[in-house]
Short mmCIF file of C-alpha atoms in Angstrom, two decimals:
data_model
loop_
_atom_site.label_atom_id
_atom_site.label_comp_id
_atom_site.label_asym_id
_atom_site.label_seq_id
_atom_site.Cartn_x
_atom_site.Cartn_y
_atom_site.Cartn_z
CA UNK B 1111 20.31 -90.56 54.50
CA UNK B 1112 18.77 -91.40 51.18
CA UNK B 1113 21.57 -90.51 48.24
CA UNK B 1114 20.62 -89.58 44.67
CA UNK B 1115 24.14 -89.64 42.64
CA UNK B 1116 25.68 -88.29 39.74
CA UNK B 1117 28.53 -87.03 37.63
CA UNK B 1118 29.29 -83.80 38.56
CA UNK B 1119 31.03 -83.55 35.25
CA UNK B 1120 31.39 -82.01 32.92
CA UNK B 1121 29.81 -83.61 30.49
CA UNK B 1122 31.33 -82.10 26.77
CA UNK B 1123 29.55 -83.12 23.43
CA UNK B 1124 29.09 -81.33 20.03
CA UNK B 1125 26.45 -79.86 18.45
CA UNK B 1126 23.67 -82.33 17.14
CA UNK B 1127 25.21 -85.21 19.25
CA UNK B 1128 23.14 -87.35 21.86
CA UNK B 1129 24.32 -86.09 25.67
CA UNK B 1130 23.65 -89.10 27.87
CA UNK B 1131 23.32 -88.15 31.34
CA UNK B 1132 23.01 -90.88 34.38
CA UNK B 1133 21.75 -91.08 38.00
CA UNK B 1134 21.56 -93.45 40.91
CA UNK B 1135 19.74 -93.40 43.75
CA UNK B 1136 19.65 -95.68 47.42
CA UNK B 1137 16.23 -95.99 48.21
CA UNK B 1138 14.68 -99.17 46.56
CA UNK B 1139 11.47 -98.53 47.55
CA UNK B 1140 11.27 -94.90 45.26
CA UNK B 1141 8.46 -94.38 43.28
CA UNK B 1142 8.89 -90.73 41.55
CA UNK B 1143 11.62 -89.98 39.28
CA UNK B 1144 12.34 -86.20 38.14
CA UNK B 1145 14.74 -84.28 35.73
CA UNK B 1146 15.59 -80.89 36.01
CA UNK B 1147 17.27 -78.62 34.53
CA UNK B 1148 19.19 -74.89 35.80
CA UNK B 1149 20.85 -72.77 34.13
CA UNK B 1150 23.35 -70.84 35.66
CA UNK B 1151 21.97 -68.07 38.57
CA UNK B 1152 18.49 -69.27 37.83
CA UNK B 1153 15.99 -72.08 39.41
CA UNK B 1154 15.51 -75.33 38.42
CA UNK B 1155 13.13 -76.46 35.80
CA UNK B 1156 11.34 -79.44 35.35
CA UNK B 1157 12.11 -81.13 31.75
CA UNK B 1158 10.47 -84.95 33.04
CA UNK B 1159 9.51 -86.95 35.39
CA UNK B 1160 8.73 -90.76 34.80
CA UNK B 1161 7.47 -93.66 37.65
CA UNK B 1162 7.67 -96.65 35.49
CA UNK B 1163 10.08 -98.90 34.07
CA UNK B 1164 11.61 -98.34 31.08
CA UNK B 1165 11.09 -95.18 28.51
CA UNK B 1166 9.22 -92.22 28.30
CA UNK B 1167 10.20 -89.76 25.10
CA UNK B 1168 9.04 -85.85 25.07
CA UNK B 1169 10.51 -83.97 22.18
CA UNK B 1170 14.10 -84.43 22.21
CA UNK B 1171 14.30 -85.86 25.64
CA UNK B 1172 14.42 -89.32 26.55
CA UNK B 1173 14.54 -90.67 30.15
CA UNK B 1174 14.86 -94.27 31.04
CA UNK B 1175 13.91 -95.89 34.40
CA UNK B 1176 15.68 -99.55 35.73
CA UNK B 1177 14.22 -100.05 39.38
CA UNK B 1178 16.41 -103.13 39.24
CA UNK B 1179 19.63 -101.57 39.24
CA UNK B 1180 18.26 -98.27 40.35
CA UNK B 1181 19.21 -96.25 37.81
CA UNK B 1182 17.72 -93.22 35.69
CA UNK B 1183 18.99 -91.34 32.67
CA UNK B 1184 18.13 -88.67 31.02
CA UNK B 1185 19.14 -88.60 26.59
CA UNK B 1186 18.98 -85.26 24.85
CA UNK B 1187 19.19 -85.98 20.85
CA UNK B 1188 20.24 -83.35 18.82
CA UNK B 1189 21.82 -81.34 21.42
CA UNK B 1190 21.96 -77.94 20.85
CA UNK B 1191 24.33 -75.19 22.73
CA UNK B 1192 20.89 -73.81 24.92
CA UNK B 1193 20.75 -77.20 26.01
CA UNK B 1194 24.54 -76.12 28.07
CA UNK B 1195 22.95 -76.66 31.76
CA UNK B 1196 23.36 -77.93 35.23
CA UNK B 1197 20.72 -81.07 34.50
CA UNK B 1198 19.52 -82.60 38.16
CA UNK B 1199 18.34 -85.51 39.00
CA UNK B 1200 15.98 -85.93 42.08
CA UNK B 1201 13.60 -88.99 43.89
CA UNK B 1202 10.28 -88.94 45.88
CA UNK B 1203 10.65 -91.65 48.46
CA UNK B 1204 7.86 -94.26 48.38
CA UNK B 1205 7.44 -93.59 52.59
CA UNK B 1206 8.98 -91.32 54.63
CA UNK B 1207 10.16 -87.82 53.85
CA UNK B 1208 7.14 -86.28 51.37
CA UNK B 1209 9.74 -84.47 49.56
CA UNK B 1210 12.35 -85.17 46.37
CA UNK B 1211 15.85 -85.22 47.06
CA UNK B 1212 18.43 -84.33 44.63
CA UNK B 1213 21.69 -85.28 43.31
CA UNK B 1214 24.33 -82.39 42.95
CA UNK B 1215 24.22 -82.34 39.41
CA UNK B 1216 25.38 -82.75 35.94
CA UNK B 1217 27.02 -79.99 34.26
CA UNK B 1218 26.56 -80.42 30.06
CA UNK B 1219 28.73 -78.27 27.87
CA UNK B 1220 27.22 -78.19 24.03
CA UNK B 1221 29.87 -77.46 21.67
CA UNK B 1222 29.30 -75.00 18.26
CA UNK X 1040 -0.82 -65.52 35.57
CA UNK X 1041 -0.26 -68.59 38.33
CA UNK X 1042 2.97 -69.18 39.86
CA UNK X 1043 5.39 -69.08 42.74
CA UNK X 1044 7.36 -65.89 43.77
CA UNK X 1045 9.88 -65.17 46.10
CA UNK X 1046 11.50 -62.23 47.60
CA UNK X 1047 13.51 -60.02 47.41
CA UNK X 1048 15.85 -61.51 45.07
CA UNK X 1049 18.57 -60.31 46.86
CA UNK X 1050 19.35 -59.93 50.21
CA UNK X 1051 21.84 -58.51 53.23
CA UNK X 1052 22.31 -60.06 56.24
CA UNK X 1053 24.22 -58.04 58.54
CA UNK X 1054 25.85 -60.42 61.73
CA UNK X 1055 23.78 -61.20 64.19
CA UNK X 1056 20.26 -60.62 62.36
CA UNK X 1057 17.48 -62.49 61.55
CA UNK X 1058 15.99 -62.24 58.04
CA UNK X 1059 12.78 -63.18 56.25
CA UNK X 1060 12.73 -64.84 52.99
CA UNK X 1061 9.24 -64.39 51.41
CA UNK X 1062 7.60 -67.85 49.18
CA UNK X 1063 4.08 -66.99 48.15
CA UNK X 1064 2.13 -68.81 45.22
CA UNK X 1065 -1.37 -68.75 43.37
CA UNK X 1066 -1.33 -73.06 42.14
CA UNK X 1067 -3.34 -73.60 44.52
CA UNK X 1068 -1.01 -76.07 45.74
CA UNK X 1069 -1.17 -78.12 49.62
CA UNK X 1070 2.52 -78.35 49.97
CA UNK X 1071 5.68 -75.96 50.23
CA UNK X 1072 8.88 -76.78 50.40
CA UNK X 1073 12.73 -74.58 51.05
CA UNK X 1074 15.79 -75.37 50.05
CA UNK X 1075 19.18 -74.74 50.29
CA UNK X 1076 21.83 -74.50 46.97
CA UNK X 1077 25.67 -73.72 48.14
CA UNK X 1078 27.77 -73.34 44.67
CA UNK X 1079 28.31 -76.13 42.84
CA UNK X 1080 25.88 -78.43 44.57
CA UNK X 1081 22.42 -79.75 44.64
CA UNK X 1082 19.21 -78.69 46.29
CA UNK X 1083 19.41 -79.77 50.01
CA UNK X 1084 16.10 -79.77 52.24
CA UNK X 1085 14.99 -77.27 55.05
CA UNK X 1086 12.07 -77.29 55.94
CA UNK X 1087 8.54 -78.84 54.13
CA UNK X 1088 5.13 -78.34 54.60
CA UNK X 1089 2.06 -80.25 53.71
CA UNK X 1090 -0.62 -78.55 55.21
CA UNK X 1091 -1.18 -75.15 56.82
CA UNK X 1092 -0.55 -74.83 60.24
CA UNK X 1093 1.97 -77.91 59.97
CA UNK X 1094 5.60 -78.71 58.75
CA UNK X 1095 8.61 -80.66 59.27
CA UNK X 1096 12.10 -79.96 59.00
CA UNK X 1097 14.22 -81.48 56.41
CA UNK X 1098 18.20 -82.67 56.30
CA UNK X 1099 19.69 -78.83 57.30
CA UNK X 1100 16.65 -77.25 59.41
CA UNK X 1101 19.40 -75.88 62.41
CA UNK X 1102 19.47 -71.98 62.22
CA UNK X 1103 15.78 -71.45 59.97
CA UNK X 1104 12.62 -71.31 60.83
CA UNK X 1105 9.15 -71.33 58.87
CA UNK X 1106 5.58 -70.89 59.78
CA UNK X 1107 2.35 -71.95 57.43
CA UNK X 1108 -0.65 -69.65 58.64
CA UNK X 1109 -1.89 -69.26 55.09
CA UNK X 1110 -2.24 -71.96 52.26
CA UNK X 1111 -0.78 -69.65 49.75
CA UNK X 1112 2.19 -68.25 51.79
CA UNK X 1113 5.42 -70.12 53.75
CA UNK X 1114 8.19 -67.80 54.87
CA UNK X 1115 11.51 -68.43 55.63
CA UNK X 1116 13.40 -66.63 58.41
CA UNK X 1117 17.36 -67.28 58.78
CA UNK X 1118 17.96 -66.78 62.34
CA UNK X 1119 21.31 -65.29 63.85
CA UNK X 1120 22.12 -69.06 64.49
CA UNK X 1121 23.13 -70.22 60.94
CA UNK X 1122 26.28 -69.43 61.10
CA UNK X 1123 27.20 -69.95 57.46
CA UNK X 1124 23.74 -68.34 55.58
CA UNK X 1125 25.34 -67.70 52.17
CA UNK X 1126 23.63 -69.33 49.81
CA UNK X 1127 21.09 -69.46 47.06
CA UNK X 1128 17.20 -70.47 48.87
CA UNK X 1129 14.78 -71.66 46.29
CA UNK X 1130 11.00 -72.37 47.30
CA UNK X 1131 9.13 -74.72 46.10
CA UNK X 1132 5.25 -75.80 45.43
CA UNK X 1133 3.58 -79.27 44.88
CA UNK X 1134 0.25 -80.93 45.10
CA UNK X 1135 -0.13 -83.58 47.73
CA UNK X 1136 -2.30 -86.09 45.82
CA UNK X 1137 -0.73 -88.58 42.70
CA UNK X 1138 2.65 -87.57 40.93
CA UNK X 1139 4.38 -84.62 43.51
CA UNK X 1140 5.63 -82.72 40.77
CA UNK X 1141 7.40 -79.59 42.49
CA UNK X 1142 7.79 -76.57 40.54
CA UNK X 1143 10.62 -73.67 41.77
CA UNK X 1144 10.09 -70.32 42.23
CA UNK X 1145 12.88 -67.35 41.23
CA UNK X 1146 15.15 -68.00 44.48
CA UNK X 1147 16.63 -65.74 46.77
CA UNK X 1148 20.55 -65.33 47.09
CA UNK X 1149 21.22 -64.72 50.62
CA UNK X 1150 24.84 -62.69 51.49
CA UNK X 1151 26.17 -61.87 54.98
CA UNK X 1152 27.55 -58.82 54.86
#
């Protein structure tokens, strides 16, 4: 069973602070990298995906990639109280299962 | 006005029934997916499919079952054999070729009455 982990949290910052949220994942050989995000009673929705090493930046969202240490993060700068979310983190397998599997996710609290 | 829909968006099992979850979307999109969200925990894999006619069951597949006649279309049915059904069921779309983005449609939330 390939595992995709996080911090269930949750994760508490204030208004206009940086929320740094982390993932790790089993499977050396993934190639996809995706973060989501779901707000309470609703579906997920895709905020970025990236497939190479280091960063990719889109707005106020940062994610960074280590294959190394197979690790993935997600930064939201300036967070703002709509950002309060489940975020999750979920892999696409290099072989195998043609599907993403996700980690059980990280609850962010943005404090007024 | 593309996109993926389910329903309904809420729906009563009674014990011993078999209910249909309905995933239909206008991407134009090769693969489907359904999955399973219990509270407080990720997404967990039923059943995928890549191509019509054809699909393969994922990590919880025991008690569903799916068919893929049409390219646009992949129901769900929860058969009288899950025995614990509860649950929020989100469907999912993708293209096939390059970066397998999948995009989520409204969900379903599934009670046993």
């Amino acid at each position: 069973q390939k595992e995709v982990e996080q911090n269930s949290g949750p994760l508490s910052v204030p208004e206009g602070a940086i929320a740094s949220l982390n993932c790790t994942y089993s499977d050396r050989g993934s190639q996809s990298f995706f973060w989501y995000r779901q707000y309470s009673g609703k579906s997920p929705e895709l905020i970025m995906f990236i497939y190479s090493n280091g960063d990719k930046e889109d707005g106020r969202f940062t994610a960074q990639l280590n294959k190394a240490s197979q690790y993935v993060s997600l930064l939201i700068r300036d967070s703002q109280p709509s950002d309060s979310a489940t975020y999750l983190c979920a892999v696409f397998p290099d072989t195998g299962r043609r599907a993403l599997t996700f980690g059980s996710g990280t609850r962010l609290q943005v404090q007024p | 006005d593309g996109g993926i829909t389910q329903s309904p968006k809420y729906l009563f099992r009674k014990e011993g029934q078999n209910v249909t979850l309905s995933c239909e979307q206008n991407l134009n999109h090769d693969a489907m997916y359904w999955y399973r969200q219990d509270p407080g925990q990720g997404l967990r894999l039923i059943y995928y499919s890549q191509i019509v006619n054809d699909f393969q069951k994922g990590d919880i597949a025991e008690g569903y079952s799916v068919s893929r006649e049409k390219k646009e279309s992949f129901p769900l049915t929860v058969t009288s054999a899950q025995k614990n059904p509860t649950a929020f069921y989100l469907c999912a779309s993708s293209i096939t070729k390059g970066l397998e983005t999948q995009y989520f449609g409204p969900g379903t939330r599934l009670l046993v009455l």
